[in-house]
PDB file of C-alpha atoms in Angstrom:
ATOM      1  CA  LYS A   1      28.010  95.644  64.390  1.00 55.00           C
ATOM      2  CA  LEU A   2      26.993  95.068  60.783  1.00 60.00           C
ATOM      3  CA  LEU A   3      28.072  98.591  59.772  1.00 64.00           C
ATOM      4  CA  GLU A   4      31.334  98.152  61.631  1.00 64.00           C
ATOM      5  CA  TRP A   5      31.967  94.870  59.824  1.00 66.00           C
ATOM      6  CA  ALA A   6      31.184  96.473  56.435  1.00 67.00           C
ATOM      7  CA  VAL A   7      33.639  99.298  57.078  1.00 67.00           C
ATOM      8  CA  TYR A   8      36.268  96.793  58.205  1.00 66.00           C
ATOM      9  CA  THR A   9      35.890  94.682  55.054  1.00 68.00           C
ATOM     10  CA  ARG A  10      35.981  97.794  52.842  1.00 67.00           C
ATOM     11  CA  CYS A  11      39.233  98.846  54.505  1.00 62.00           C
ATOM     12  CA  LEU A  12      40.704  95.395  53.931  1.00 61.00           C
ATOM     13  CA  ASP A  13      39.612  95.478  50.292  1.00 64.00           C
ATOM     14  CA  PHE A  14      41.219  98.888  49.859  1.00 59.00           C
ATOM     15  CA  LEU A  15      44.467  97.737  51.466  1.00 55.00           C
ATOM     16  CA  SER A  16      44.629  94.648  49.281  1.00 58.00           C
ATOM     17  CA  SER A  17      43.954  96.725  46.162  1.00 54.00           C
ATOM     18  CA  THR A  18      46.728  99.218  46.998  1.00 51.00           C
ATOM     19  CA  SER A  19      49.268  96.452  46.555  1.00 54.00           C
ATOM     20  CA  ASN A  20      48.263  96.465  42.876  1.00 60.00           C
ATOM     21  CA  LEU A  21      49.054 100.169  42.475  1.00 62.00           C
ATOM     22  CA  THR A  22      52.488  99.429  41.063  1.00 66.00           C
ATOM     23  CA  HIS A  23      50.839  97.303  38.391  1.00 65.00           C
ATOM     24  CA  TYR A  24      48.061  99.863  37.916  1.00 65.00           C
ATOM     25  CA  PHE A  25      50.514 102.707  37.325  1.00 66.00           C
ATOM     26  CA  SER A  26      53.162 100.710  35.436  1.00 70.00           C
ATOM     27  CA  PRO A  27      54.488 102.393  32.272  1.00 73.00           C
ATOM     28  CA  ALA A  28      52.704  99.885  30.023  1.00 74.00           C
ATOM     29  CA  ALA A  29      49.364 100.374  31.795  1.00 71.00           C
ATOM     30  CA  VAL A  30      49.682 104.163  31.717  1.00 71.00           C
ATOM     31  CA  ALA A  31      50.661 104.156  28.030  1.00 76.00           C
ATOM     32  CA  ASN A  32      47.614 102.075  27.110  1.00 78.00           C
ATOM     33  CA  ASN A  33      45.095 104.105  29.088  1.00 77.00           C
ATOM     34  CA  PRO A  34      45.195 107.939  29.122  1.00 77.00           C
ATOM     35  CA  THR A  35      42.827 108.023  32.095  1.00 78.00           C
ATOM     36  CA  ARG A  36      45.472 106.321  34.195  1.00 74.00           C
ATOM     37  CA  ALA A  37      47.998 108.894  33.027  1.00 77.00           C
ATOM     38  CA  LEU A  38      45.715 111.687  34.223  1.00 81.00           C
ATOM     39  CA  LEU A  39      45.216 109.888  37.537  1.00 79.00           C
ATOM     40  CA  LEU A  40      48.976 109.495  37.909  1.00 78.00           C
ATOM     41  CA  ILE A  41      49.533 113.194  37.209  1.00 82.00           C
ATOM     42  CA  GLY A  42      46.804 114.067  39.716  1.00 82.00           C
ATOM     43  CA  ALA A  43      48.368 111.786  42.329  1.00 80.00           C
ATOM     44  CA  ILE A  44      51.782 113.376  41.784  1.00 81.00           C
ATOM     45  CA  LEU A  45      50.351 116.899  42.067  1.00 84.00           C
ATOM     46  CA  LEU A  46      48.433 115.952  45.204  1.00 85.00           C
ATOM     47  CA  ALA A  47      51.570 114.433  46.744  1.00 83.00           C
ATOM     48  CA  TYR A  48      53.523 117.580  45.864  1.00 82.00           C
ATOM     49  CA  TRP A  49      50.827 119.717  47.473  1.00 81.00           C
ATOM     50  CA  PHE A  50      50.927 117.682  50.690  1.00 83.00           C
ATOM     51  CA  LEU A  51      54.723 117.825  50.685  1.00 81.00           C
ATOM     52  CA  SER A  52      54.684 121.608  50.286  1.00 78.00           C
ATOM     53  CA  LEU A  53      52.154 121.925  53.127  1.00 81.00           C
ATOM     54  CA  PHE A  54      54.305 119.766  55.395  1.00 84.00           C
ATOM     55  CA  LEU A  55      57.495 121.620  54.464  1.00 80.00           C
ATOM     56  CA  GLY A  56      55.822 124.994  54.954  1.00 79.00           C
ATOM     57  CA  PHE A  57      54.580 123.995  58.401  1.00 83.00           C
ATOM     58  CA  PHE A  58      57.962 122.485  59.340  1.00 83.00           C
ATOM     59  CA  LEU A  59      59.860 125.588  58.226  1.00 80.00           C
ATOM     60  CA  TYR A  60      57.373 127.836  60.024  1.00 82.00           C
ATOM     61  CA  ILE A  61      58.020 125.919  63.254  1.00 86.00           C
ATOM     62  CA  LEU A  62      61.781 126.203  62.695  1.00 83.00           C
ATOM     63  CA  HIS A  63      61.441 129.919  62.050  1.00 83.00           C
ATOM     64  CA  VAL A  64      59.464 130.377  65.264  1.00 86.00           C
ATOM     65  CA  LEU A  65      61.935 128.299  67.281  1.00 89.00           C
ATOM     66  CA  PHE A  66      65.190 129.785  65.981  1.00 86.00           C
ATOM     67  CA  GLY A  67      64.202 133.318  64.975  1.00 84.00           C
ATOM     68  CA  ARG A  68      67.062 135.153  63.329  1.00 83.00           C
ATOM     69  CA  PHE A  69      69.217 131.999  63.326  1.00 86.00           C
ATOM     70  CA  PHE A  70      66.709 130.185  61.115  1.00 83.00           C
ATOM     71  CA  TRP A  71      68.869 130.347  57.981  1.00 82.00           C
ATOM     72  CA  ILE A  72      71.877 128.957  59.854  1.00 85.00           C
ATOM     73  CA  VAL A  73      69.763 126.060  61.135  1.00 84.00           C
ATOM     74  CA  ARG A  74      68.390 125.487  57.643  1.00 84.00           C
ATOM     75  CA  VAL A  75      71.889 125.259  56.133  1.00 85.00           C
ATOM     76  CA  ALA A  76      73.020 123.017  59.008  1.00 89.00           C
ATOM     77  CA  LEU A  77      70.085 120.642  58.446  1.00 88.00           C
ATOM     78  CA  PHE A  78      70.876 120.562  54.728  1.00 88.00           C
ATOM     79  CA  ALA A  79      74.538 119.790  55.381  1.00 90.00           C
ATOM     80  CA  LEU A  80      73.751 117.121  57.968  1.00 92.00           C
ATOM     81  CA  SER A  81      71.251 115.405  55.691  1.00 91.00           C
ATOM     82  CA  CYS A  82      73.789 115.362  52.839  1.00 90.00           C
ATOM     83  CA  VAL A  83      76.472 113.954  55.136  1.00 91.00           C
ATOM     84  CA  TYR A  84      74.039 111.318  56.413  1.00 91.00           C
ATOM     85  CA  ILE A  85      73.145 110.215  52.885  1.00 90.00           C
ATOM     86  CA  LEU A  86      76.775 110.112  51.786  1.00 90.00           C
ATOM     87  CA  GLN A  87      77.700 108.117  54.880  1.00 91.00           C
ATOM     88  CA  LYS A  88      74.793 105.696  54.443  1.00 91.00           C
ATOM     89  CA  TYR A  89      75.695 104.925  50.816  1.00 89.00           C
ATOM     90  CA  GLU A  90      79.456 105.098  51.322  1.00 87.00           C
ATOM     91  CA  GLY A  91      80.241 101.923  49.383  1.00 83.00           C
ATOM     92  CA  GLU A  92      77.605 102.527  46.698  1.00 86.00           C
ATOM     93  CA  PRO A  93      77.774 106.140  45.483  1.00 82.00           C
ATOM     94  CA  GLU A  94      75.399 105.499  42.574  1.00 86.00           C
ATOM     95  CA  HIS A  95      72.618 104.777  45.096  1.00 88.00           C
ATOM     96  CA  ALA A  96      73.228 108.133  46.816  1.00 88.00           C
ATOM     97  CA  VAL A  97      72.376 110.206  43.734  1.00 89.00           C
ATOM     98  CA  LEU A  98      68.577 110.094  43.995  1.00 89.00           C
ATOM     99  CA  PRO A  99      68.358 110.885  47.758  1.00 89.00           C
ATOM    100  CA  LEU A 100      70.848 113.722  47.312  1.00 89.00           C
ATOM    101  CA  CYS A 101      68.797 115.117  44.428  1.00 88.00           C
ATOM    102  CA  VAL A 102      65.690 115.020  46.622  1.00 87.00           C
ATOM    103  CA  VAL A 103      67.470 116.802  49.487  1.00 88.00           C
ATOM    104  CA  VAL A 104      68.862 119.485  47.167  1.00 86.00           C
ATOM    105  CA  ALA A 105      65.441 119.959  45.539  1.00 84.00           C
ATOM    106  CA  VAL A 106      63.771 120.382  48.930  1.00 81.00           C
ATOM    107  CA  TYR A 107      66.516 122.808  49.983  1.00 82.00           C
ATOM    108  CA  PHE A 108      65.946 124.994  46.933  1.00 79.00           C
ATOM    109  CA  MET A 109      62.150 124.593  47.060  1.00 74.00           C
ATOM    110  CA  THR A 110      62.155 126.093  50.542  1.00 74.00           C
ATOM    111  CA  GLY A 111      64.747 128.814  49.950  1.00 71.00           C
ATOM    112  CA  PRO A 112      64.338 132.579  49.877  1.00 64.00           C
ATOM    113  CA  VAL A 113      63.013 132.481  46.298  1.00 58.00           C
ATOM    114  CA  VAL A 114      59.915 130.695  47.629  1.00 57.00           C
ATOM    115  CA  PHE A 115      59.100 133.640  49.862  1.00 57.00           C
ATOM    116  CA  TYR A 116      59.366 135.957  46.859  1.00 54.00           C
ATOM    117  CA  TRP A 117      57.014 133.756  44.828  1.00 55.00           C
ATOM    118  CA  ARG A 118      54.481 133.366  47.636  1.00 59.00           C
ATOM    119  CA  ARG A 119      54.223 136.927  48.786  1.00 60.00           C
ATOM    120  CA  ASN A 120      50.777 138.402  48.616  1.00 56.00           C
ATOM    121  CA  ASP A 121      51.168 141.302  46.281  1.00 58.00           C
ATOM    122  CA  ASN A 122      49.267 141.466  43.034  1.00 57.00           C
ATOM    123  CA  SER A 123      52.269 140.974  40.780  1.00 62.00           C
ATOM    124  CA  LEU A 124      51.756 138.948  37.679  1.00 70.00           C
ATOM    125  CA  LEU A 125      53.398 135.641  36.918  1.00 68.00           C
ATOM    126  CA  LEU A 126      55.182 137.280  34.003  1.00 72.00           C
ATOM    127  CA  GLU A 127      56.829 139.778  36.348  1.00 75.00           C
ATOM    128  CA  LYS A 128      57.985 136.965  38.606  1.00 71.00           C
ATOM    129  CA  VAL A 129      59.419 135.046  35.660  1.00 75.00           C
ATOM    130  CA  ASP A 130      61.215 138.198  34.466  1.00 79.00           C
ATOM    131  CA  HIS A 131      62.686 138.669  37.928  1.00 77.00           C
ATOM    132  CA  LEU A 132      63.819 135.039  38.004  1.00 78.00           C
ATOM    133  CA  HIS A 133      65.303 135.429  34.519  1.00 83.00           C
ATOM    134  CA  SER A 134      67.295 138.492  35.610  1.00 86.00           C
ATOM    135  CA  GLN A 135      68.550 136.626  38.681  1.00 83.00           C
ATOM    136  CA  VAL A 136      69.718 133.713  36.518  1.00 84.00           C
ATOM    137  CA  ARG A 137      71.403 136.157  34.110  1.00 88.00           C
ATOM    138  CA  LEU A 138      73.263 137.799  37.010  1.00 86.00           C
ATOM    139  CA  LEU A 139      74.305 134.412  38.333  1.00 83.00           C
ATOM    140  CA  ASN A 140      75.554 133.455  34.873  1.00 86.00           C
ATOM    141  CA  ILE A 141      77.659 136.637  34.679  1.00 88.00           C
ATOM    142  CA  ARG A 142      79.173 135.965  38.099  1.00 86.00           C
ATOM    143  CA  VAL A 143      79.985 132.345  37.247  1.00 83.00           C
ATOM    144  CA  THR A 144      81.572 133.435  33.954  1.00 87.00           C
ATOM    145  CA  ARG A 145      83.751 135.984  35.774  1.00 87.00           C
ATOM    146  CA  LEU A 146      84.759 133.352  38.315  1.00 81.00           C
ATOM    147  CA  ILE A 147      85.735 130.883  35.581  1.00 84.00           C
ATOM    148  CA  GLU A 148      87.725 133.591  33.755  1.00 86.00           C
ATOM    149  CA  HIS A 149      89.482 134.476  37.027  1.00 84.00           C
ATOM    150  CA  LEU A 150      90.338 130.825  37.655  1.00 81.00           C
ATOM    151  CA  ASP A 151      91.603 130.420  34.073  1.00 83.00           C
ATOM    152  CA  ARG A 152      93.852 133.480  34.460  1.00 83.00           C
ATOM    153  CA  GLY A 153      95.164 132.021  37.713  1.00 78.00           C
ATOM    154  CA  ASN A 154      95.977 128.710  36.042  1.00 76.00           C
ATOM    155  CA  ASP A 155      97.772 130.435  33.121  1.00 75.00           C
ATOM    156  CA  GLN A 156     100.162 132.236  35.452  1.00 69.00           C
TER     157      GLN A 156
END
């Protein structure tokens, strides 16, 4: 019973101290203490790692469930989540910006580029960055052509 009581009080102490986390990681506290800045960076990286694990597992389950229709389901979930956010913040569009940014970031974090970056060949990071750079360059060329085409259409 004594050990049980000690664990219970430790849990209560931890829960009461977590309410001070906003004060502990406030900008003024982080600026004054570099150790807190390192802890904050570690906490953010750990949260990102857990998020990527959860998203990877969730997308794996979706891929198993829907097979070849996985990408259609993925786009449908993205569209429905955007519509939900826009509908929820219908009267206050400035409050919808952050949730929409999160949804778009998750959508692109879990896209086909992720599979290219995570594949298990022995390619170097530099090769992957070069490939990404060439993809961005191609996208830039296509967008430029589209804008030129639209400008020619408006001139006529």
